[in-house]
CSV table of C-alpha atoms in Angstrom, one decimal:
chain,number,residue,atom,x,y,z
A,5,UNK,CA,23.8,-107.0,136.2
A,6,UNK,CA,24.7,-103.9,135.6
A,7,UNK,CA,27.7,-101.2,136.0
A,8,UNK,CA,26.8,-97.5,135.7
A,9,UNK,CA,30.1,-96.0,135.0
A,10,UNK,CA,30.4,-92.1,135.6
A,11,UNK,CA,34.0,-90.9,135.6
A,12,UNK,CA,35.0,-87.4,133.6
A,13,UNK,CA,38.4,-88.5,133.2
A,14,UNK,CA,38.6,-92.3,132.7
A,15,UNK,CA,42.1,-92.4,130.9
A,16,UNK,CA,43.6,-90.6,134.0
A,17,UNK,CA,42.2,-92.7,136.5
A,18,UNK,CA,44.5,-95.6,137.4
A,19,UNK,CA,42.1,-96.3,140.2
A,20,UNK,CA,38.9,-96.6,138.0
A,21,UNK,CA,40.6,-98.1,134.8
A,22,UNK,CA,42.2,-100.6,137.2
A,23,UNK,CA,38.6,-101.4,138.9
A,24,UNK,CA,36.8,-101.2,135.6
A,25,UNK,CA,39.3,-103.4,133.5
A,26,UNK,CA,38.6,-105.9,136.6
A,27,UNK,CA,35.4,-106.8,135.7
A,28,UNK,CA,34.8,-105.6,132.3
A,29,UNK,CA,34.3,-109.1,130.7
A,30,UNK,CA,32.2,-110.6,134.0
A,31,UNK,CA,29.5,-112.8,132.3
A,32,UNK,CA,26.5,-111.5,132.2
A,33,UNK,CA,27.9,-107.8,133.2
A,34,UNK,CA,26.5,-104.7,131.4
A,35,UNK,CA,28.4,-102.1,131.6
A,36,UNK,CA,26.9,-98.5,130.7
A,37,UNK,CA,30.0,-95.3,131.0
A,38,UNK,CA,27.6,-92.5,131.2
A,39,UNK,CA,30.7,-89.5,129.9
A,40,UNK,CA,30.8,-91.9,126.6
A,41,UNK,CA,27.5,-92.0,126.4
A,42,UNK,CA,26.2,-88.5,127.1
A,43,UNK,CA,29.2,-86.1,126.8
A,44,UNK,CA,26.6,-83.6,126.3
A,45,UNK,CA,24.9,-84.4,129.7
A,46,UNK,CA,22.0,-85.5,127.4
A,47,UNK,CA,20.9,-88.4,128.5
A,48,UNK,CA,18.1,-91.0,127.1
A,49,UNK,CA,16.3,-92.2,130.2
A,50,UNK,CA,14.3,-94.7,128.6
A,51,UNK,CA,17.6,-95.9,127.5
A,52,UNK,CA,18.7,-96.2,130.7
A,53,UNK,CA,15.4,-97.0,132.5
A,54,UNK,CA,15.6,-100.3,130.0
A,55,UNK,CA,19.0,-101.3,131.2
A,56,UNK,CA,18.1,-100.9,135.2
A,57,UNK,CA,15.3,-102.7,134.0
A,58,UNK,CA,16.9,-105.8,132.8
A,59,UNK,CA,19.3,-105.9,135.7
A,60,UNK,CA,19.0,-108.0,139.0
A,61,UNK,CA,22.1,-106.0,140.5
A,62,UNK,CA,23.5,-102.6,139.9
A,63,UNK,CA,26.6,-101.4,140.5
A,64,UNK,CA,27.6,-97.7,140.9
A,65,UNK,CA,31.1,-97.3,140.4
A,66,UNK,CA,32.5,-94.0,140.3
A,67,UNK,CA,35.0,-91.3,142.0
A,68,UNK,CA,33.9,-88.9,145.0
A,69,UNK,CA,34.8,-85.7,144.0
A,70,UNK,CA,34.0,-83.1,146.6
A,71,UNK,CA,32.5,-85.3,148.7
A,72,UNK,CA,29.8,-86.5,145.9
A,73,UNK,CA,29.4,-88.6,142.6
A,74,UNK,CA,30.7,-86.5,139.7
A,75,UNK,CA,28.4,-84.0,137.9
A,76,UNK,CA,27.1,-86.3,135.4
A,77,UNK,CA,26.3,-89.1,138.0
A,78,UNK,CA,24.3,-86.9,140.1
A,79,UNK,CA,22.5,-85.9,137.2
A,80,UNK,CA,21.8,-89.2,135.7
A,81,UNK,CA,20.3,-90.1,139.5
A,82,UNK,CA,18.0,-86.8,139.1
A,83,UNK,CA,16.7,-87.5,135.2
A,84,UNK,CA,16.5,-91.7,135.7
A,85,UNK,CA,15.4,-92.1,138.7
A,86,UNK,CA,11.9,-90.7,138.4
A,87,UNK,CA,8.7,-90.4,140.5
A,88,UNK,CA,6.5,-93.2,139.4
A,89,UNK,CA,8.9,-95.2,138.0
A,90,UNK,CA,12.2,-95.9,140.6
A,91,UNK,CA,9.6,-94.3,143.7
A,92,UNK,CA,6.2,-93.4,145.1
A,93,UNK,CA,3.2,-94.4,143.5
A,94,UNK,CA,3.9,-96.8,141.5
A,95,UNK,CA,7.3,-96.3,141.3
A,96,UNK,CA,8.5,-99.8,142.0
A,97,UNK,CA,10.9,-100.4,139.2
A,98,UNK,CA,13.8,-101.2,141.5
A,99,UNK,CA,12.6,-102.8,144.7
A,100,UNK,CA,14.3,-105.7,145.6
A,101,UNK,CA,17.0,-105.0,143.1
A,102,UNK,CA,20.8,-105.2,144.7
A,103,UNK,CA,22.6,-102.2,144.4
A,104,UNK,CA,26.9,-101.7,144.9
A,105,UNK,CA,28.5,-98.8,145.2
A,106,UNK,CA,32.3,-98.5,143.9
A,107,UNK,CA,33.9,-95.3,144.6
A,108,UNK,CA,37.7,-94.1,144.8
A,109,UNK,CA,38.8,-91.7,146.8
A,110,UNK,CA,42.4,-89.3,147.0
A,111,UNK,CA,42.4,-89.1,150.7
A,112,UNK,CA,44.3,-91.4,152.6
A,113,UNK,CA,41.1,-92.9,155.2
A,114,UNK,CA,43.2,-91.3,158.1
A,115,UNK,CA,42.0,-88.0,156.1
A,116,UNK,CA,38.7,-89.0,157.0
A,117,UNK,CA,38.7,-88.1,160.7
A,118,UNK,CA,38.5,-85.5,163.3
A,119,UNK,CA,42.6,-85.1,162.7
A,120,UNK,CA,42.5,-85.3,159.3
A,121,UNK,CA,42.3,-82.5,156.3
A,122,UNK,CA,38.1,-83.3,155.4
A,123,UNK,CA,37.3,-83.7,159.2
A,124,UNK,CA,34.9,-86.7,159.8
A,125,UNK,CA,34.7,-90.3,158.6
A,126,UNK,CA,34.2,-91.0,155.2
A,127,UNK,CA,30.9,-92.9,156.7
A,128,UNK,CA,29.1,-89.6,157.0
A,129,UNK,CA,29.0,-89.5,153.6
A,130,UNK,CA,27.9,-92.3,152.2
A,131,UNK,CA,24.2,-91.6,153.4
A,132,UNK,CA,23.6,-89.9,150.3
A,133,UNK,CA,24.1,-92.7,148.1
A,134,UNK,CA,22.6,-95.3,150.1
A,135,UNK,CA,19.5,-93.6,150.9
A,136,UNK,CA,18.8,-92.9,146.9
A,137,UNK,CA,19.2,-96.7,146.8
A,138,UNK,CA,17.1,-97.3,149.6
A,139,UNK,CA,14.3,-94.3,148.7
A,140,UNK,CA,14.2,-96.7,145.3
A,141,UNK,CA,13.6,-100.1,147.5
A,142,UNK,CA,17.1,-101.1,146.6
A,143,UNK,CA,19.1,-104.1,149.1
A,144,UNK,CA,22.1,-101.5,149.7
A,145,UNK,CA,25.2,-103.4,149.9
A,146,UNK,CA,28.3,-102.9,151.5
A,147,UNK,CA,30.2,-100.8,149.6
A,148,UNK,CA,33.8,-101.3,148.1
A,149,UNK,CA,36.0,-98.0,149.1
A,150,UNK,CA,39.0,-97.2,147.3
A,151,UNK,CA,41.2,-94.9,149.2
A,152,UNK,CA,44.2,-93.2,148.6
A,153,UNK,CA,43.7,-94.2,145.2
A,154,UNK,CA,46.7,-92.2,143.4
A,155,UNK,CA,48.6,-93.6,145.8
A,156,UNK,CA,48.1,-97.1,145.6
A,157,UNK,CA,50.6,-99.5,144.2
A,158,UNK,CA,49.9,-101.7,140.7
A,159,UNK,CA,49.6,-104.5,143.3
A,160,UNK,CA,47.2,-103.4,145.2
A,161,UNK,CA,45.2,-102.1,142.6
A,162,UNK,CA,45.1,-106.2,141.2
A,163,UNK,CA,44.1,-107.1,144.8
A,164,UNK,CA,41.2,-104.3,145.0
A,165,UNK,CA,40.3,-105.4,141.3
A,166,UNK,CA,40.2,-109.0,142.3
A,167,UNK,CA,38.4,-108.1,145.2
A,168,UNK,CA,35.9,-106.5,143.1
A,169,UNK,CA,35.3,-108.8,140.6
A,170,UNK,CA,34.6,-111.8,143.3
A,171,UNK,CA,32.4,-109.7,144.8
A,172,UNK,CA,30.2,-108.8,141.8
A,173,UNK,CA,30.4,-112.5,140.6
A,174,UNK,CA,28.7,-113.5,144.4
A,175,UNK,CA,26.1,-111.2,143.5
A,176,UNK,CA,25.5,-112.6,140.2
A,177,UNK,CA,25.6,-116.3,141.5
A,178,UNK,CA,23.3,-116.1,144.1
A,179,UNK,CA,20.4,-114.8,142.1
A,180,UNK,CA,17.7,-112.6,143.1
A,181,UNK,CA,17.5,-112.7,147.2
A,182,UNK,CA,19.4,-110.5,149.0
């Protein structure tokens, strides 16, 4: 299994640190922060082609900021997930491979709305996310939304972290179908 990690601010997330500290020591979980690993935005895709490789599962756990994965995320999708290798000819490196999405967001979900401040349902833009993990022949799970994060209580951040962590250890104990 394994977590890509892409938050520009980790030590002022309680949301992510909360999530992330949740499932950390998950046997058999590799976890990959892509800020601590390419501050530069340099980033070695054979590095990370090896590590999607080896995993059966990947999790994408990161913040929406302006309605998308932080810079660095977006950027890892565009230099990783290549033409031949993640899709179209030949590019079967991650078919049948699960994939989670983790994501925080400020807005309370009544934000997400025609009454609310960002207008329409946070549903409307998730397509983005599943669709790369579909273009690559991923099984796109259901994802796990976080929001209101700033907001949320020490309790409930437990509860979501619990919630988390069961839900990545399913994935790992029921193997490869999905």
């Amino acid at each position: 299994m394994l977590l890509v990690f892409g938050h520009p601010y980790p030590d002022k997330s309680r949301a992510n640190q909360a999530l992330l500290d949740a499932v950390r020591d998950v046997e058999g979980l590799e976890v990959r922060s892509l800020y601590d690993l390419y501050p530069s935005f340099d980033i070695d895709v054979p590095a990370e082609q090896e590590a999607l490789t080896r995993a059966k599962t990947v999790i994408w756990q990161h913040p929406t900021y302006w309605y998308a994965p932080p810079g660095l995320f977006k950027h890892w999708f565009d230099k990783v997930l290549l033409r031949g290798w993640a899709y179209g000819d030949g590019g079967n490196a991650l078919r049948g491979k699960r994939c989670l999405w983790v994501t925080t967001t400020g807005g309370e979900p009544a934000a997400y709305g025609p009454d609310g401040i960002h207008r329409v349902p946070f549903r409307e833009y998730v397509p983005p996310i599943a669709n790369t993990a579909r273009f690559c022949q991923m099984s796109w799970e259901p994802p796990l939304i976080l929001h209101g994060s700033h907001r949320l209580s020490d309790d409930e951040l437990v509860a979501y972290g619990r919630e988390y962590r069961q839900r990545i250890e399913r994935l790992r104990d029921t193997g490869d179908a999905p």
